[in-house]
C-alpha positions as a LaTeX table, in Angstrom:
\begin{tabular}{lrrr}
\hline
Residue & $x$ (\AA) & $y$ (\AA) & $z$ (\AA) \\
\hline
Unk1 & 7.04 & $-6.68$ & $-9.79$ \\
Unk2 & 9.81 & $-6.80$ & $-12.73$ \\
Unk3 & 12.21 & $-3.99$ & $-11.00$ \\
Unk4 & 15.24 & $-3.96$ & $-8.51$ \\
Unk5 & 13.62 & $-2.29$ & $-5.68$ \\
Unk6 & 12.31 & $-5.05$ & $-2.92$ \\
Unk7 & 9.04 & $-5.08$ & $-1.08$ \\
Unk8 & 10.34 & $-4.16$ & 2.04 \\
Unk9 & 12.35 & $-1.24$ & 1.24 \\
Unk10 & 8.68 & $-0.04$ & $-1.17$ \\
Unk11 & 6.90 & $-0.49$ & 2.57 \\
Unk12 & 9.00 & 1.45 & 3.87 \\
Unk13 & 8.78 & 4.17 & 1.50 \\
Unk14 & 4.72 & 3.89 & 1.84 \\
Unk15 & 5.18 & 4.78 & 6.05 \\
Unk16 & 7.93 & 7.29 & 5.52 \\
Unk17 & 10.39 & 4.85 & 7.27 \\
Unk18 & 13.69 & 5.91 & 5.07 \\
Unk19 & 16.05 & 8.06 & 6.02 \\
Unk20 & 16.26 & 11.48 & 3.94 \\
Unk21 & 18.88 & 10.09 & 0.91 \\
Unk22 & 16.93 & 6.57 & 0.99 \\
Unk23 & 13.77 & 8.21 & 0.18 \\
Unk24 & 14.80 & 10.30 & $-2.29$ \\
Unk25 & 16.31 & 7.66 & $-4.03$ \\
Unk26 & 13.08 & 5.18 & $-3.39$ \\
Unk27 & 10.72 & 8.28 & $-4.56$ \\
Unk28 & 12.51 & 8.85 & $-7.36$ \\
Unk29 & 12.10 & 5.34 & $-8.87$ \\
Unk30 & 8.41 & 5.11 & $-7.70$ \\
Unk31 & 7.89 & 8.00 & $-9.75$ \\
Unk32 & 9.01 & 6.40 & $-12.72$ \\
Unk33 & 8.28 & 2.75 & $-12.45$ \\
Unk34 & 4.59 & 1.78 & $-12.77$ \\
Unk35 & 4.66 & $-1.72$ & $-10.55$ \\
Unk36 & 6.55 & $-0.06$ & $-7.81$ \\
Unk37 & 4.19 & 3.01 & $-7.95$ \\
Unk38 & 1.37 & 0.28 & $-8.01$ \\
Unk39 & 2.68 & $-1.52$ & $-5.30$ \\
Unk40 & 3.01 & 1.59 & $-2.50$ \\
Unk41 & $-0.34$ & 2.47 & $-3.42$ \\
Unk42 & $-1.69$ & $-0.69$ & $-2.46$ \\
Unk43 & 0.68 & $-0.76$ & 0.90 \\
Unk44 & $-0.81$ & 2.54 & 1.66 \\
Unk45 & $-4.32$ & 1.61 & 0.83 \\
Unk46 & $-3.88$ & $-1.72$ & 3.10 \\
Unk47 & $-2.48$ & 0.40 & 6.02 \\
Unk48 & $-5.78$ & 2.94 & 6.05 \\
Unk49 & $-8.08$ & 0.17 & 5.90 \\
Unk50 & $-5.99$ & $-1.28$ & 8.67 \\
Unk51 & $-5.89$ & 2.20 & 10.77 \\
Unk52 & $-9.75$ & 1.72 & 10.58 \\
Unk53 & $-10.25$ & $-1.01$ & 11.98 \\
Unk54 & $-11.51$ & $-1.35$ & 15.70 \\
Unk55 & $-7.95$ & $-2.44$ & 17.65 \\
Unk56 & $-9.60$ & $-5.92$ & 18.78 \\
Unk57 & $-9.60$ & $-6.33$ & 15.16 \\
Unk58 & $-5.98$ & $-6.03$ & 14.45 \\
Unk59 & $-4.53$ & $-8.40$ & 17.04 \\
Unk60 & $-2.95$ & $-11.60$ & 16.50 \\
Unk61 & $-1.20$ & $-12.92$ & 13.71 \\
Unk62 & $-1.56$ & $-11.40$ & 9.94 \\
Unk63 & 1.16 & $-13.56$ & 8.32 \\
Unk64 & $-0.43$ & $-14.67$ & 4.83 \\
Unk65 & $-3.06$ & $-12.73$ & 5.25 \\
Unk66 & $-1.83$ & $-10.06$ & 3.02 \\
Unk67 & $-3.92$ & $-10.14$ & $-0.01$ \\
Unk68 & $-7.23$ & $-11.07$ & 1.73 \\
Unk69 & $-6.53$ & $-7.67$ & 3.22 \\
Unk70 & $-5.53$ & $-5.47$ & 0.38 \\
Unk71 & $-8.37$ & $-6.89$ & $-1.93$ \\
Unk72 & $-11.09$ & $-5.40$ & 1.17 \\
Unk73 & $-9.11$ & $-2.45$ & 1.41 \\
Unk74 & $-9.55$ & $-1.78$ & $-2.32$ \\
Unk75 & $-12.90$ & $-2.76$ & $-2.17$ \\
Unk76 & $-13.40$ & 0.12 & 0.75 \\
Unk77 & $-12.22$ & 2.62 & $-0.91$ \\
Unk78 & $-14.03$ & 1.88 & $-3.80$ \\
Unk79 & $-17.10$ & 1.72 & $-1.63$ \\
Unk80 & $-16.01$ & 5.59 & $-1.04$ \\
Unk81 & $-15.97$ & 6.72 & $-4.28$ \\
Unk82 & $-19.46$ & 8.11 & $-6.26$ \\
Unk83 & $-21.04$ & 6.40 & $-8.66$ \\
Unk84 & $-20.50$ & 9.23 & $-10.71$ \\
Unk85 & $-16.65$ & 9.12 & $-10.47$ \\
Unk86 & $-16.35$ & 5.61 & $-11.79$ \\
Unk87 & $-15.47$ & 4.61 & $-15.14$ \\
\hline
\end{tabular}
């Protein structure tokens, strides 16, 4: 990510966890800044995959585990999408 805004203030943004000015300010650059816009997409992607799964599932510890997770979650959703959609 080549931009000033940091990862935890972007996850943040992706749950709605800003107060009013903060997200304005945070939306405003997603809207114009590809990575950033890239990146909350993928937090929010991870997070429904994550809201899926059964809650014995989502216990214990997730540290590192990051990408492992995002790469199913994309591969879900893709899963989701019709052939026919896909380019």
């Amino acid at each position: 990510m080549n931009c000033e805004r940091e990862l935890p203030e972007l996850a943040a943004h992706a749950v709605g966890a800003l107060d009013p000015a903060e997200e304005a300010q945070v939306d405003s650059h997603v809207r114009k800044c590809p990575d950033c816009a890239t990146e909350v997409d993928g937090i929010r992607t991870t997070l429904a995959a994550v809201r899926r799964l059964p809650a014995e599932e989502t216990l214990g510890d997730w540290s590192g585990r990051l990408p492992e997770l995002r790469e199913a979650a994309v591969r879900a959703a893709l899963a989701e999408i019709p052939r026919t959609n896909r380019s």
